[in-house]
GROMACS .gro file of C-alpha atoms in nm:
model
  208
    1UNK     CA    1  -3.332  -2.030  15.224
    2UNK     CA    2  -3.640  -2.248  15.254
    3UNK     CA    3  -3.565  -2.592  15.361
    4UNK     CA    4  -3.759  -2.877  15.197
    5UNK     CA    5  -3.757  -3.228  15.311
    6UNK     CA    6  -3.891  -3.542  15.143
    7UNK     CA    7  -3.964  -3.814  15.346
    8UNK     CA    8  -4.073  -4.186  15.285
    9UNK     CA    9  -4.330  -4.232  15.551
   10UNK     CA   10  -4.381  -4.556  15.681
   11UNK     CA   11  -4.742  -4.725  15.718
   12UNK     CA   12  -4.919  -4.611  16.035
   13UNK     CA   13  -4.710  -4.281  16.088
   14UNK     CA   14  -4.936  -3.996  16.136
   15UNK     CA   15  -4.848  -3.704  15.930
   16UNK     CA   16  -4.751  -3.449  16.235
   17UNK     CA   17  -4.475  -3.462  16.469
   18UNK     CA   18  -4.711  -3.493  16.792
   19UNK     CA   19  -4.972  -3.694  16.906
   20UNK     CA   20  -5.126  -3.683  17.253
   21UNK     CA   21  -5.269  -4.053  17.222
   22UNK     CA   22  -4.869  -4.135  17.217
   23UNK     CA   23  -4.928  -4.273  16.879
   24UNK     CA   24  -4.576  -4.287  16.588
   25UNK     CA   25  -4.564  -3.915  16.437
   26UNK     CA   26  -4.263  -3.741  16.208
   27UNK     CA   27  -4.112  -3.679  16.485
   28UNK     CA   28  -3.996  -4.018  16.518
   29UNK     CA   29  -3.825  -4.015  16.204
   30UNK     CA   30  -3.766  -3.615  16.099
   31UNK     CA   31  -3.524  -3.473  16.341
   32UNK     CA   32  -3.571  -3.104  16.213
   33UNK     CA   33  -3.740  -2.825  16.376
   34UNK     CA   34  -3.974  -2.621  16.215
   35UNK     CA   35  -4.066  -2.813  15.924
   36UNK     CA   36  -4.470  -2.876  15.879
   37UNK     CA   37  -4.589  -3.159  15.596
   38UNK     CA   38  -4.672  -3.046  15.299
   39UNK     CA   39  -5.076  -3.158  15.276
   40UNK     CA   40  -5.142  -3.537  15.428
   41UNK     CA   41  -5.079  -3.895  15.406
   42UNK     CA   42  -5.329  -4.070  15.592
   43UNK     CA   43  -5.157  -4.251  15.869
   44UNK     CA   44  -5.259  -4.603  15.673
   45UNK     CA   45  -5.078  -4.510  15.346
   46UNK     CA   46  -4.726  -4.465  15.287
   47UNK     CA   47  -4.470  -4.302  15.085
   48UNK     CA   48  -4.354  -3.942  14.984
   49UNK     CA   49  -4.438  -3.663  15.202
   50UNK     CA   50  -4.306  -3.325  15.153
   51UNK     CA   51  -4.183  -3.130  15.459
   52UNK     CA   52  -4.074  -2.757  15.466
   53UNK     CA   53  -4.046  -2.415  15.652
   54UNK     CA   54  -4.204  -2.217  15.391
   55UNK     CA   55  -4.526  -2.129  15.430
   56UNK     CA   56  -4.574  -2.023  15.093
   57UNK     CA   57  -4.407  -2.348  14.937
   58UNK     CA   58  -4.600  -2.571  15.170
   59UNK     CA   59  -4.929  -2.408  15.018
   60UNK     CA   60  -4.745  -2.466  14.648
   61UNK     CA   61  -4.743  -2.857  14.709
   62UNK     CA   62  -5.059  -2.906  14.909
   63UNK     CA   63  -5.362  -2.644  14.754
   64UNK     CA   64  -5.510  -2.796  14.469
   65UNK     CA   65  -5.573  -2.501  14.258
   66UNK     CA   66  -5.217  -2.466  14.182
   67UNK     CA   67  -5.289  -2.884  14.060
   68UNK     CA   68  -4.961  -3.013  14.131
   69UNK     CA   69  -4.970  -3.402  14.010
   70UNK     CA   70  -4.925  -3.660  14.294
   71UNK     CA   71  -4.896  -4.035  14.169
   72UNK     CA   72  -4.958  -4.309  14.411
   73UNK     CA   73  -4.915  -4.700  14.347
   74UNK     CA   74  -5.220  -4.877  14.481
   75UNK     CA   75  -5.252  -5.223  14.522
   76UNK     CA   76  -5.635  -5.316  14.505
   77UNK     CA   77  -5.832  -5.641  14.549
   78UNK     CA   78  -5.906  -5.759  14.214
   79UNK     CA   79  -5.819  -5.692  13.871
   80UNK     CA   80  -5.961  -5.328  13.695
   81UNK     CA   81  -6.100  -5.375  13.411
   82UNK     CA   82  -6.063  -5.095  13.146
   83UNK     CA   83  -6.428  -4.976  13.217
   84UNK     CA   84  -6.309  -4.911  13.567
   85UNK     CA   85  -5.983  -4.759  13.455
   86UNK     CA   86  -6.184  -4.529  13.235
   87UNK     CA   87  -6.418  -4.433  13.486
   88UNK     CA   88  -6.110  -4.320  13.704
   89UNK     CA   89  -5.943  -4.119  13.403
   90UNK     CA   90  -6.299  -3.979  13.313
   91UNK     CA   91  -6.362  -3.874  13.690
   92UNK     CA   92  -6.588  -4.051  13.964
   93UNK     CA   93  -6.917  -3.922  14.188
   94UNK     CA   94  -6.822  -3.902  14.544
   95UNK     CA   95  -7.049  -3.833  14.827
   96UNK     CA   96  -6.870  -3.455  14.810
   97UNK     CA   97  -6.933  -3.433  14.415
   98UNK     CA   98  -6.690  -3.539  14.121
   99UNK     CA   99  -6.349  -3.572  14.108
  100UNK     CA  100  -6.123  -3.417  13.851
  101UNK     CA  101  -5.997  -3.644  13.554
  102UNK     CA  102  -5.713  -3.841  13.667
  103UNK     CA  103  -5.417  -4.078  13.484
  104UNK     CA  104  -5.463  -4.459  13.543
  105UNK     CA  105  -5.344  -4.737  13.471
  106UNK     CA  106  -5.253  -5.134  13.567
  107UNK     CA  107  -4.864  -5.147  13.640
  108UNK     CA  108  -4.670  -5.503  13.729
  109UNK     CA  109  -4.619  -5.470  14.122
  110UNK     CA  110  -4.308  -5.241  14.213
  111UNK     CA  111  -3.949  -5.460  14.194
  112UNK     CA  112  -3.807  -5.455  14.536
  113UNK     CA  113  -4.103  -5.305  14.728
  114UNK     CA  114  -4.053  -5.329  15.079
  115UNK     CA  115  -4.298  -5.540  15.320
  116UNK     CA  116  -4.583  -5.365  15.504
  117UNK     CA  117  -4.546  -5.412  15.858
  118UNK     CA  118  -4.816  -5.474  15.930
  119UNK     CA  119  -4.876  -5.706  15.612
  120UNK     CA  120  -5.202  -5.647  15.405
  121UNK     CA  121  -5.510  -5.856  15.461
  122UNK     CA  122  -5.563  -6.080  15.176
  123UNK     CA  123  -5.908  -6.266  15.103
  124UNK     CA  124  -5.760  -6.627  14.913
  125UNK     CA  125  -6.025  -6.657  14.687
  126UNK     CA  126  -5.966  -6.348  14.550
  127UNK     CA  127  -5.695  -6.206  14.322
  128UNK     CA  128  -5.539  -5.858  14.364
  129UNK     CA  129  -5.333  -5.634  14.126
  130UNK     CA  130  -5.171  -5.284  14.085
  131UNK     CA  131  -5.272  -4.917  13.942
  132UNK     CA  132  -5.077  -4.619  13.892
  133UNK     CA  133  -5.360  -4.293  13.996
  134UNK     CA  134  -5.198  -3.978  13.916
  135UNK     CA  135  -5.423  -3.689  14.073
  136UNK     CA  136  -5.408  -3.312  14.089
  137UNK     CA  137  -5.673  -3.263  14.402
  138UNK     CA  138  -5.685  -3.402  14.733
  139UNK     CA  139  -5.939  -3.464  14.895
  140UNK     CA  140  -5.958  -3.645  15.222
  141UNK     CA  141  -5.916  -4.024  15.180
  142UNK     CA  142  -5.956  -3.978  14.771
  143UNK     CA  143  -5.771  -4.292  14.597
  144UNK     CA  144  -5.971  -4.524  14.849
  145UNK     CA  145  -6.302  -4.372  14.765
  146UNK     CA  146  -6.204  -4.341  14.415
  147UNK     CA  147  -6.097  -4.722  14.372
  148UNK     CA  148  -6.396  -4.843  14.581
  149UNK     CA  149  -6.663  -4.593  14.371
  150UNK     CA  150  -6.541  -4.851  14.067
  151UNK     CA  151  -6.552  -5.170  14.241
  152UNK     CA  152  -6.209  -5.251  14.356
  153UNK     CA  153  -6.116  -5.181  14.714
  154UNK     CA  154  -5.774  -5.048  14.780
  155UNK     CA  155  -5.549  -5.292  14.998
  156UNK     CA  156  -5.206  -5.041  14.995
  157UNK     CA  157  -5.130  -4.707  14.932
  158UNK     CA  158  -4.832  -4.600  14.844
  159UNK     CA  159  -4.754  -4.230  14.721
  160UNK     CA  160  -4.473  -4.255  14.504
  161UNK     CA  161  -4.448  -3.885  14.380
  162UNK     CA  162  -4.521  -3.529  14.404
  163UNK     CA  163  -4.463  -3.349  14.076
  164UNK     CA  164  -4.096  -3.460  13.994
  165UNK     CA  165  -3.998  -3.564  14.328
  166UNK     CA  166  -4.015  -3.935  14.331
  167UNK     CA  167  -3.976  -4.230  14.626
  168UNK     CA  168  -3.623  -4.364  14.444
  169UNK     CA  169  -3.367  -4.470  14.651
  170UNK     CA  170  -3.571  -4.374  15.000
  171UNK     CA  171  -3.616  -4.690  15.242
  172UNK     CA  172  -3.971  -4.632  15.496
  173UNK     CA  173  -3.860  -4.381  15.724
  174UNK     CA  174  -3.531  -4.255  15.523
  175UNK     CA  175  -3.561  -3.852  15.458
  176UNK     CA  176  -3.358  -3.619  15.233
  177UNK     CA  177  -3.329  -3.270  15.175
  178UNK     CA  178  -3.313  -3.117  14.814
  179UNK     CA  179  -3.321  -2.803  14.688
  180UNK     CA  180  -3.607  -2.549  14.622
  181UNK     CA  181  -3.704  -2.518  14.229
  182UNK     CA  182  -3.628  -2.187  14.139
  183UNK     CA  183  -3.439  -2.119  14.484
  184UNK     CA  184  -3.039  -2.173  14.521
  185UNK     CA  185  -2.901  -2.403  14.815
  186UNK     CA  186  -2.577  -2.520  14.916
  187UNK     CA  187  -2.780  -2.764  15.146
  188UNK     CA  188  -2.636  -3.154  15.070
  189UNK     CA  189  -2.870  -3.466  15.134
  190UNK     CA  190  -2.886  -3.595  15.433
  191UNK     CA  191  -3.067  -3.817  15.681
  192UNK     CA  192  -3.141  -4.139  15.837
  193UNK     CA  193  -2.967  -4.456  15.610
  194UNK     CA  194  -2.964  -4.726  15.867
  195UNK     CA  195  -3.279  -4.894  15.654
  196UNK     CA  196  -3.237  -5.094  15.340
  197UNK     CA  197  -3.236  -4.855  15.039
  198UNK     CA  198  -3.534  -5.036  14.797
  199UNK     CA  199  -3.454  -5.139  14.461
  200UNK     CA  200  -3.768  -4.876  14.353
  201UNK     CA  201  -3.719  -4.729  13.977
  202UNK     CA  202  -3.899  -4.509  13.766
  203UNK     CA  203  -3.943  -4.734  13.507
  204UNK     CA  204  -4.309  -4.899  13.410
  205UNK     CA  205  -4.206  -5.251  13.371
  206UNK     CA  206  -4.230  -5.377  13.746
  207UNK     CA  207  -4.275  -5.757  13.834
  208UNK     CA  208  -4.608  -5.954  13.911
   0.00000   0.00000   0.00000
């Protein structure tokens, strides 16, 4: 049976299990052999990362022609406007052509959301807010460019799903194993729960 992982990688965690500059990698949190991430998470953003064994899965979450939806929770400096937010739903020019139309809109910061270590630069003068971006390509570095083509730079980047699997009730660096849609397995949850489980929920109203 193929084994699928989902993993809530913590901020500056490259997405591969080794690094020759000695650098944090999967490996430091996945102790499971012959599981490859499912497409990337730039080693400055966090969140849900898929891991499996399956070739042909792997290419299921990660190629954007079969335009699986991944939603990520960005916290950008200043407040969107609903020009902007329209201008992200209607698809942006980037220096390697448009993007596809995406979902967006302002959400109330996520209740419980852990601290970045290390925390996010903050100008004083200047106000900052959240988005919910729900894409179905990916393209390298895409919600930055995306939120900085419409004048609001992202500050965090959190991926908080891929299709129905969801962030809830993963601390950074907490893993689980669930079964393969379509595929039976016997295979229980399991890994690291030494970190404090976030109060994260699925529902829209989230605190300022």
């Amino acid at each position: 049976m193929p084994r699928l992982i989902l993993l809530n990688k913590p901020y500056g965690v490259l997405p591969q299990f080794t690094d020759e500059q000695g650098r944090p990698t999967l490996a430091d949190h996945v102790p499971v052999k012959g599981v490859y991430a499912a497409g990337r998470l730039d080693r400055d953003s966090e969140g849900l990362l898929a891991l499996s064994d399956d070739g042909a899965l792997i290419a299921r979450i990660a190629s954007p022609k079969h335009k699986l939806p991944k939603t990520y929770w960005v916290q950008v400096e200043g407040i969107p406007t609903e020009e902007a937010l329209q201008r992200l739903r209607d698809g942006v020019t980037l220096n390697d052509g448009p993007t596809l139309p995406a979902e967006a809109r302002r959400m109330e910061e996520p209740d419980g959301l852990w601290p970045r270590d290390p925390p996010v630069r903050f100008r004083a003068a200047i106000p900052t807010s959240w988005i919910a971006l729900t894409l179905r390509e990916g393209r390298n570095r895409q919600v930055r460019r995306m939120t900085a083509a419409v004048g609001f730079p992202t500050l965090r980047l959190i991926r908080w799903s891929i299709g129905d699997w969801t962030l809830d009730g993963l601390a950074p660096g907490e893993w689980r194993e669930v079964t393969v849609p379509g595929r039976t397995s016997a295979k229980a949850p399991s890994g690291n729960t030494k970190a404090k489980r976030p109060r994260t929920a699925t529902s829209a109203r989230r605190r300022t």
